PDB file of C-alpha atoms in Angstrom:
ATOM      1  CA  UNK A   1      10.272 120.581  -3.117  1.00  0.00           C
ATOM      2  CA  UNK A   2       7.659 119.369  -5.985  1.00  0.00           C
ATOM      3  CA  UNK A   3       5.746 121.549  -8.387  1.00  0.00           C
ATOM      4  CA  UNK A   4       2.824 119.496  -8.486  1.00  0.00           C
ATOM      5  CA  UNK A   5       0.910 119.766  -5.128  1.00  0.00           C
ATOM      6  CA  UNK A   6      -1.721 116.705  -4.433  1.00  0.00           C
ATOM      7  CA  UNK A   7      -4.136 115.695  -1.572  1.00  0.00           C
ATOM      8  CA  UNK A   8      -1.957 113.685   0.569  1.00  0.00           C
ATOM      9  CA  UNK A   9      -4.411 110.920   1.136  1.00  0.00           C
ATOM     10  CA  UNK A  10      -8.031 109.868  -0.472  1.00  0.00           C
ATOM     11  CA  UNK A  11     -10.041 106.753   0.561  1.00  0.00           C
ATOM     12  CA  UNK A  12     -13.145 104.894  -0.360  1.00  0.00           C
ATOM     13  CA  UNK A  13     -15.050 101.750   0.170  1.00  0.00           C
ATOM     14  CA  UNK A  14     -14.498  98.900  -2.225  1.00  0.00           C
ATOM     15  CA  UNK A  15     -16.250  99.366  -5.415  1.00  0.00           C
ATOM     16  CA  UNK A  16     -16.420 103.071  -5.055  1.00  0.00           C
ATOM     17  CA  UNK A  17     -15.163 105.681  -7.327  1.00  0.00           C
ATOM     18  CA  UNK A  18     -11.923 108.114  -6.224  1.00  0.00           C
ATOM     19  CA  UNK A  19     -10.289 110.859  -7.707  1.00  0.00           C
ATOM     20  CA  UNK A  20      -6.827 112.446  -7.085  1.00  0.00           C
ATOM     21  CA  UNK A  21      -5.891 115.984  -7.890  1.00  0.00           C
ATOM     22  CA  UNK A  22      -3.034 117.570  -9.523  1.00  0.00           C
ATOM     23  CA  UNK A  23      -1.846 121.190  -9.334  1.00  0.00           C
ATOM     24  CA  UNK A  24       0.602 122.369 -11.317  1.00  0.00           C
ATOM     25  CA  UNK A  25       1.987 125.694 -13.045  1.00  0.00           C
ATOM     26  CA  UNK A  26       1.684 126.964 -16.629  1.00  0.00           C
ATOM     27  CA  UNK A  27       5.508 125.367 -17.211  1.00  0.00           C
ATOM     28  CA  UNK A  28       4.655 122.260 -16.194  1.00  0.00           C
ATOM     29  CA  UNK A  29       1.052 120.856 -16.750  1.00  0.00           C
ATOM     30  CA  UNK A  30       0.523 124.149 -18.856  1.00  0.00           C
ATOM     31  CA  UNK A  31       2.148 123.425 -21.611  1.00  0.00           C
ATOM     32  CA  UNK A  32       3.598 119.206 -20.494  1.00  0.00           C
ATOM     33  CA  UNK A  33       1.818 116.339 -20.573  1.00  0.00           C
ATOM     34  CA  UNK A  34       0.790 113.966 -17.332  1.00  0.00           C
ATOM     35  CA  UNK A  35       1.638 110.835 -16.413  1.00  0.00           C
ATOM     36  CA  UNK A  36      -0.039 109.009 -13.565  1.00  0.00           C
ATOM     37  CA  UNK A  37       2.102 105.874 -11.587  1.00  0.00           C
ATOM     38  CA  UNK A  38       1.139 103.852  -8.782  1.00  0.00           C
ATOM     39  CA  UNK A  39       3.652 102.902  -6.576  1.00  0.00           C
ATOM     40  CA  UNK A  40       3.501 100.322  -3.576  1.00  0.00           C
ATOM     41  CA  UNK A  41       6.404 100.728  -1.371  1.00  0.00           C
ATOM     42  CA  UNK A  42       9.062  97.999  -1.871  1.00  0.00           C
ATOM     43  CA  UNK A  43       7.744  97.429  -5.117  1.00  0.00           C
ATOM     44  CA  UNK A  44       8.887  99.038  -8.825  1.00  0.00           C
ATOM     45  CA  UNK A  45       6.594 102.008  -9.550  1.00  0.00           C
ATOM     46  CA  UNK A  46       3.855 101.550 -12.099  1.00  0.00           C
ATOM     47  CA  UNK A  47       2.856 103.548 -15.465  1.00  0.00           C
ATOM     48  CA  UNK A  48      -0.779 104.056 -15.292  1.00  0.00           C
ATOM     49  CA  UNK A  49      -1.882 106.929 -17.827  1.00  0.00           C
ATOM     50  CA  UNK A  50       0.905 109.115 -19.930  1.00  0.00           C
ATOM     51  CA  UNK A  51      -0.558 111.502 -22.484  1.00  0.00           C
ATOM     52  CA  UNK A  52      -2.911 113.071 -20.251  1.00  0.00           C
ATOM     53  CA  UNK A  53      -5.233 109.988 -20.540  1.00  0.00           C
ATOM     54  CA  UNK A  54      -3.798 106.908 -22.031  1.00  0.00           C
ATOM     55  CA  UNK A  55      -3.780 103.815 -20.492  1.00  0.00           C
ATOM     56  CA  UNK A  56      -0.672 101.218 -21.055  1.00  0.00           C
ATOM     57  CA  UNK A  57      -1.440  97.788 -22.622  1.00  0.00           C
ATOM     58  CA  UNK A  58      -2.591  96.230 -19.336  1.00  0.00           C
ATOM     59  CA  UNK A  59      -4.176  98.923 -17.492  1.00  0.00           C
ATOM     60  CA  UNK A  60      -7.885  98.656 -16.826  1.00  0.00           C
ATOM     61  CA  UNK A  61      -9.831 100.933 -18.078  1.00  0.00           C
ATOM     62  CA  UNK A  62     -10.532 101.585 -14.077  1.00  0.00           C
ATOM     63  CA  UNK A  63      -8.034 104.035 -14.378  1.00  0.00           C
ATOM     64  CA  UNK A  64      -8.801 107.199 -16.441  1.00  0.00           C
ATOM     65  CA  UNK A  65      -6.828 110.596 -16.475  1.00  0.00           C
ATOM     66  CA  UNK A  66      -7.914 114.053 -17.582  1.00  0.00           C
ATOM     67  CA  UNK A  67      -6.054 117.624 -17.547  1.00  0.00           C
ATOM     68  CA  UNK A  68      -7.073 120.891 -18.040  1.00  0.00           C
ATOM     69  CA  UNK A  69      -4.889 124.172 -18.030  1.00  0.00           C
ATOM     70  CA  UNK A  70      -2.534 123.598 -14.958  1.00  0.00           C
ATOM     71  CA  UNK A  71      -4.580 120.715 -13.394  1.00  0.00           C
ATOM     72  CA  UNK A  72      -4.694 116.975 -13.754  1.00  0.00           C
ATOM     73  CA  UNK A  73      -7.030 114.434 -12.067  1.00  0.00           C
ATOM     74  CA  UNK A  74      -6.445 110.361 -11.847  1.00  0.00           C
ATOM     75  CA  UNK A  75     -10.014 108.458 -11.432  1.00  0.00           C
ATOM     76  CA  UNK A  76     -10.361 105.249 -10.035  1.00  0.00           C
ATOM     77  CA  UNK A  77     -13.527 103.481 -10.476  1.00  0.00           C
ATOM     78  CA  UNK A  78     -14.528 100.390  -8.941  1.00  0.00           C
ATOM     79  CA  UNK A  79     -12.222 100.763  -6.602  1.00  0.00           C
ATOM     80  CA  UNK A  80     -10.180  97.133  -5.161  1.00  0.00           C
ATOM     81  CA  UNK A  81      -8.283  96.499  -2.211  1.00  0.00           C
ATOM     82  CA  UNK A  82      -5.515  95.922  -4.498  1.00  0.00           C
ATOM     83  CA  UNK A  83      -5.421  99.425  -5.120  1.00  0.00           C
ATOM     84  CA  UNK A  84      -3.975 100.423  -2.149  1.00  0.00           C
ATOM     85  CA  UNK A  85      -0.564 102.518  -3.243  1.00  0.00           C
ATOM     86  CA  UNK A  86       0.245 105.839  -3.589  1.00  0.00           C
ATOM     87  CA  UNK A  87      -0.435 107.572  -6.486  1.00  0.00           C
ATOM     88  CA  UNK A  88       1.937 110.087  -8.271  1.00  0.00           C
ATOM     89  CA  UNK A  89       1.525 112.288 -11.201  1.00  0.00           C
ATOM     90  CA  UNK A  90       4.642 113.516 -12.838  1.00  0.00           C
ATOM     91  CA  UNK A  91       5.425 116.251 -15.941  1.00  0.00           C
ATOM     92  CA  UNK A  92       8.212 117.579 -17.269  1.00  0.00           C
ATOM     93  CA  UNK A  93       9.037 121.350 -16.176  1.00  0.00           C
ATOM     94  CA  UNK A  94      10.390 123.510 -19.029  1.00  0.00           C
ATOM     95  CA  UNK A  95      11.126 126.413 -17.284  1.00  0.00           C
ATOM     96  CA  UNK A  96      13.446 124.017 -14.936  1.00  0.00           C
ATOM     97  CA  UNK A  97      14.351 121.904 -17.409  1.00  0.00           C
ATOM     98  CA  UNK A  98      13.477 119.046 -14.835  1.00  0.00           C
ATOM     99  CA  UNK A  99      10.855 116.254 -14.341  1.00  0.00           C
ATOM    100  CA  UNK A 100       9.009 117.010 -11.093  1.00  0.00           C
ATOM    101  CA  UNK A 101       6.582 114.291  -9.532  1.00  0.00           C
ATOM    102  CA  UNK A 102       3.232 115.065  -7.321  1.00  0.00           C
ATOM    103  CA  UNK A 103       3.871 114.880  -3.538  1.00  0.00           C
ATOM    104  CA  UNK A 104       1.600 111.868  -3.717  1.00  0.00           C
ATOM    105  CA  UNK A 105      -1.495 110.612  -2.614  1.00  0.00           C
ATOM    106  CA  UNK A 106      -2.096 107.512  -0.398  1.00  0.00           C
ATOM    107  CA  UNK A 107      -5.382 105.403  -1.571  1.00  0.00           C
ATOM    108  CA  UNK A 108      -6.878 103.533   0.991  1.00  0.00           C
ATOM    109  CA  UNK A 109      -9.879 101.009   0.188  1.00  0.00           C
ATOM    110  CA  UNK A 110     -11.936 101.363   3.724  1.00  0.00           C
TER     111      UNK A 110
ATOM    112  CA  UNK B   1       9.969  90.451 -21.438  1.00  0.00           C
ATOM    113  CA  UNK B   2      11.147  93.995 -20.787  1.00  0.00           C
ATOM    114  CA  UNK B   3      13.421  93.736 -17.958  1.00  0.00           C
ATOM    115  CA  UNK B   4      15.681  96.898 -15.715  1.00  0.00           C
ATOM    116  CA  UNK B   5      17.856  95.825 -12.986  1.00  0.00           C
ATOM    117  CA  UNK B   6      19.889  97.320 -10.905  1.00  0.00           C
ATOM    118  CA  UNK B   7      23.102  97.073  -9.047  1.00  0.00           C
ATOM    119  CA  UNK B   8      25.452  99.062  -7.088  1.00  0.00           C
ATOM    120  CA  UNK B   9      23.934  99.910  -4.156  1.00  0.00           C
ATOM    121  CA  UNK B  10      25.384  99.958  -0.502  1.00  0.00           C
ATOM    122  CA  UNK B  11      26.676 101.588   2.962  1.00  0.00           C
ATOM    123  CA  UNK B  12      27.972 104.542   2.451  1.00  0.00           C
ATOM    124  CA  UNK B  13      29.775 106.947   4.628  1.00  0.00           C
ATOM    125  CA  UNK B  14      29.028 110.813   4.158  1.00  0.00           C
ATOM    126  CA  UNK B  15      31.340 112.190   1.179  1.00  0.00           C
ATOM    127  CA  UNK B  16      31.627 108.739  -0.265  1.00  0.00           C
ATOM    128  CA  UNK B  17      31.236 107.540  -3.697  1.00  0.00           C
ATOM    129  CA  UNK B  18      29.015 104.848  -5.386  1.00  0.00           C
ATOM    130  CA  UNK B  19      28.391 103.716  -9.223  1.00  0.00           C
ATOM    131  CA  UNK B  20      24.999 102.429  -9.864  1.00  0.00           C
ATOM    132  CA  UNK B  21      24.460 100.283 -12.764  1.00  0.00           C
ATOM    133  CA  UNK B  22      21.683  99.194 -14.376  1.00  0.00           C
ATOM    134  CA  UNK B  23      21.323  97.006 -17.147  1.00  0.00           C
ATOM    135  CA  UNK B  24      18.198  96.497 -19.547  1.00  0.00           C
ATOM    136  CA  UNK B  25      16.912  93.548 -21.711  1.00  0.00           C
ATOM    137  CA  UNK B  26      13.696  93.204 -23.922  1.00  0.00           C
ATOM    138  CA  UNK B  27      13.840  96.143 -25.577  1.00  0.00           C
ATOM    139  CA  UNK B  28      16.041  98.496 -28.137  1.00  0.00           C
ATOM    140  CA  UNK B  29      18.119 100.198 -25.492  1.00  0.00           C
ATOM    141  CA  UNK B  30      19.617 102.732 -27.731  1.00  0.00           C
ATOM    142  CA  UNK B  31      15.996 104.027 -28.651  1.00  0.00           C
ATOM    143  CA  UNK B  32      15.334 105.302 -25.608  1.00  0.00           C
ATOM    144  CA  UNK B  33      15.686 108.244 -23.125  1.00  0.00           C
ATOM    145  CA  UNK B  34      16.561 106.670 -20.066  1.00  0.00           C
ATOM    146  CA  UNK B  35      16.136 108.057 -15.995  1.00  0.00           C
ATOM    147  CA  UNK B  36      17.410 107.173 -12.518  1.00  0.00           C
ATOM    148  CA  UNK B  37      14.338 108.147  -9.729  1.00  0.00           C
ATOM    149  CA  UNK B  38      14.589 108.058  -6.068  1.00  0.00           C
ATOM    150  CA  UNK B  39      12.630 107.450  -3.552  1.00  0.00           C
ATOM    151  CA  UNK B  40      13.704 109.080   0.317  1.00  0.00           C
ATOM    152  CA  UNK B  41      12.237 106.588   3.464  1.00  0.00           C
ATOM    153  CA  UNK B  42       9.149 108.068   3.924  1.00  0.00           C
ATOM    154  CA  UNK B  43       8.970 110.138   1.206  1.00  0.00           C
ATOM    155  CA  UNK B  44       8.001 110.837  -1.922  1.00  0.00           C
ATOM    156  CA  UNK B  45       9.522 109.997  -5.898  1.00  0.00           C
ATOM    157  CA  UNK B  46      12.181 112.073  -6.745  1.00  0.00           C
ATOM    158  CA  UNK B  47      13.389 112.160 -10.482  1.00  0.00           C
ATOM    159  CA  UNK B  48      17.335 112.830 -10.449  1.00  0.00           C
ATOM    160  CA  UNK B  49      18.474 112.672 -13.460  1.00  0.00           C
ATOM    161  CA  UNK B  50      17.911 112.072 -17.284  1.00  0.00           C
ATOM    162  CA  UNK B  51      19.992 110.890 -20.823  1.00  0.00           C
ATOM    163  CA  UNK B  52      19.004 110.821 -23.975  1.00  0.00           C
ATOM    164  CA  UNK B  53      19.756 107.875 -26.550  1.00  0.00           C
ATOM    165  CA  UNK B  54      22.761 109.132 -27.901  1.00  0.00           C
ATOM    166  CA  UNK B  55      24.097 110.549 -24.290  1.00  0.00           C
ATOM    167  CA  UNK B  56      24.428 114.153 -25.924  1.00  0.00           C
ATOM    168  CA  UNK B  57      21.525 115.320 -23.851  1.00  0.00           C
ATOM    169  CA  UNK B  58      21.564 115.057 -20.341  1.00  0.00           C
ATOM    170  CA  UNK B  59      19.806 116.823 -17.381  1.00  0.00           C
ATOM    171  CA  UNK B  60      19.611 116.566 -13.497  1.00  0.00           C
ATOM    172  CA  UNK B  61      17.698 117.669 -10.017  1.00  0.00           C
ATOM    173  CA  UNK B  62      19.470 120.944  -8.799  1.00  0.00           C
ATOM    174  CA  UNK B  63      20.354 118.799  -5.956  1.00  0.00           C
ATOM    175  CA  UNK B  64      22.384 116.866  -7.878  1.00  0.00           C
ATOM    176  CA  UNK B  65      24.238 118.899  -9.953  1.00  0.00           C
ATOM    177  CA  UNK B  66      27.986 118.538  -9.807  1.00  0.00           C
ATOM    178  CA  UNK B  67      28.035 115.406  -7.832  1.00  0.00           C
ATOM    179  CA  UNK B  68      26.096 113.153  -9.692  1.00  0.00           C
ATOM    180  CA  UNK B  69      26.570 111.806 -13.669  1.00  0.00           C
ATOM    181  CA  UNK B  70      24.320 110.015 -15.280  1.00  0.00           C
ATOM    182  CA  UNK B  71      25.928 107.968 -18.563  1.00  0.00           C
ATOM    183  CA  UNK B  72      24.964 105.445 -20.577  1.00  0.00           C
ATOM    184  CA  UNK B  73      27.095 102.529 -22.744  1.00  0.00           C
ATOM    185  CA  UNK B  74      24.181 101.547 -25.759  1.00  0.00           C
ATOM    186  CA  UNK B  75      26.644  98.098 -26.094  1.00  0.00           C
ATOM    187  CA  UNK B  76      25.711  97.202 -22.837  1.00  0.00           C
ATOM    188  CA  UNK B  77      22.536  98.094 -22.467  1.00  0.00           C
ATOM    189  CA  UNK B  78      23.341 100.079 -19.729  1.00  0.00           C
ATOM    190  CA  UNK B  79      22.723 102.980 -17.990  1.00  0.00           C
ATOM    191  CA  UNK B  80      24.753 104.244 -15.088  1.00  0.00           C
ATOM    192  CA  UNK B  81      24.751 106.815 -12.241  1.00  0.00           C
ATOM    193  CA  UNK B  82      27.939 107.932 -10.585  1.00  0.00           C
ATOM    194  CA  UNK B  83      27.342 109.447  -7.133  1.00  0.00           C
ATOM    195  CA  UNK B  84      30.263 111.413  -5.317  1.00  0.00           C
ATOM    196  CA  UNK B  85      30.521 113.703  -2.141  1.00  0.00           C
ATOM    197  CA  UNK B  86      27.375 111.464  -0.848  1.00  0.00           C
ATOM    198  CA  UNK B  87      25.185 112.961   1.675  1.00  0.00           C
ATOM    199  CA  UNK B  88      22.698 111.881   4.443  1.00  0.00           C
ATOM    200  CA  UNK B  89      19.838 113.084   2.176  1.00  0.00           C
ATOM    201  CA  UNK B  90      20.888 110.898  -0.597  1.00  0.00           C
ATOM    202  CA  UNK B  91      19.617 107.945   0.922  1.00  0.00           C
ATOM    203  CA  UNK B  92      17.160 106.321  -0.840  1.00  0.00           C
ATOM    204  CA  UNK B  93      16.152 103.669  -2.910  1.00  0.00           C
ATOM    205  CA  UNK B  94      17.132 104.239  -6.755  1.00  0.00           C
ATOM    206  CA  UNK B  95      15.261 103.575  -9.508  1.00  0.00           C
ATOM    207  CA  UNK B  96      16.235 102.859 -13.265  1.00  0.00           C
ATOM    208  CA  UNK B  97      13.502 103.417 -15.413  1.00  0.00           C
ATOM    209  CA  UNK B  98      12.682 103.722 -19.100  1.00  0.00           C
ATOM    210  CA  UNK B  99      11.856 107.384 -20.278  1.00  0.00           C
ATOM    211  CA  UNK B 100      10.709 108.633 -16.912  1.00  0.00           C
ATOM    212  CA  UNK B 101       8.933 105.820 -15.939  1.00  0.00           C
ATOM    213  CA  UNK B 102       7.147 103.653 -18.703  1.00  0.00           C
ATOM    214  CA  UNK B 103       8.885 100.654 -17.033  1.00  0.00           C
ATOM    215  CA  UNK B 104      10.788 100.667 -13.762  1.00  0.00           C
ATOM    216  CA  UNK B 105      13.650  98.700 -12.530  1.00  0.00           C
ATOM    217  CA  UNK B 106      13.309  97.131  -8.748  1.00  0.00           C
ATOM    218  CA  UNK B 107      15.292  99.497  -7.532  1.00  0.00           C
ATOM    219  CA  UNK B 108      18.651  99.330  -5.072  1.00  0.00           C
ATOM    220  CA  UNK B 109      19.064 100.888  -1.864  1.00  0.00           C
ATOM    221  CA  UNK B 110      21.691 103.563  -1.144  1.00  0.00           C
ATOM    222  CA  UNK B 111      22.464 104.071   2.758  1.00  0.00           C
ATOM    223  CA  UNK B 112      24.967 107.315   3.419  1.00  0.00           C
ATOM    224  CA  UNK B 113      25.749 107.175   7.086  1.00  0.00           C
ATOM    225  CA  UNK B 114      28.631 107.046   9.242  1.00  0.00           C
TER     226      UNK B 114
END
């Protein structure tokens, strides 16, 4: 069962601007950093923000990421129709001495 | 051109065992932490299991524990997961990935069923 709760789907129209939610606990996003992937099914996962809020060499700047205390949000600006995925964050736990992903959030471009 | 790929992957019957293997170009293997993630049909990413560069640090998902090793050969660039007494939950498709998740593998699908 994951640590990190998230909305289990968000969707906007193209061009449009989305956010996706993180909740975690004082072990995890308290004191960790997050990561942010996007993951089509059938396809390798991808690294969008680590650090809290940087973006990989190749990552629009689309894609921002913020945290604060035990919560995280992904923004998506812009928003494309290949940005349909779902979208995980992910932090190490230290009290668990585990990495725990987000349950995930499904973007859909209406 | 950074580069994971896995192997190993199969049919399975319930208290089998499988090796997955994964092998990485493009980069300075023996820098790195390295991770196997899973991903259940219809379900989320699952992290199992972790190593550190010199294989003296190692950690896993309780779900794993005592079935599962994760080891690594830095000569080889390779990273490996060793799955015994196999279960119907196992199945997934498993990912090799760099730290825990900087850059992914393609993944290889593990079926445990009778």
């Amino acid at each position: 069962q994951s640590v990190l709760t998230q909305p289990p789907s968000v969707s906007a129209a193209p061009g449009q601007k989305v956010t996706i939610s993180c909740s975690g606990r004082t072990s995890n996003l308290g004191i960790n950093p997050v990561s942010w992937y996007q993951h089509v099914p059938g396809t390798a996962p991808k690294l969008l923000i680590y650090e809290n809020s940087e973006r990989p060499s190749g990552i629009p700047d689309r894609f921002s990421g913020s945290k604060s205390g035990t919560s995280a949000t992904l923004g998506i600006t812009g928003l494309q129709t290949g940005d349909e995925a779902d979208y995980y964050c992910g932090s190490w736990d230290s009290s668990l001495s585990v990495y725990v992903f987000g349950t995930g959030t499904e973007v859909t471009v209406l | 051109e950074v580069q994971l790929v896995e192997s190993g992957g199969g049919l399975v019957q319930p208290g089998g065992s499988l090796r997955l293997h994964c092998e990485v170009s493009g980069f300075i293997f023996s820098d790195y932490w390295m991770s196997w993630v899973r991903q259940t049909p219809g379900k989320g990413l699952e992290w199992v299991a972790n190593i550190r560069q010199d294989g003296g640090e190692i950690y896993y998902v309780d779900s794993v524990k005592g079935r599962f090793t994760i080891s690594r050969d830095n000569a080889k660039n390779s990273v490996y997961l060793q799955m015994n007494h196999l279960r119907a939950e196992d199945t997934a498709v498993y990912f090799c990935a760099r730290k825990v998740g900087d850059m992914w593998g393609q993944g290889t699908m593990v079926t445990v069923s009778s």
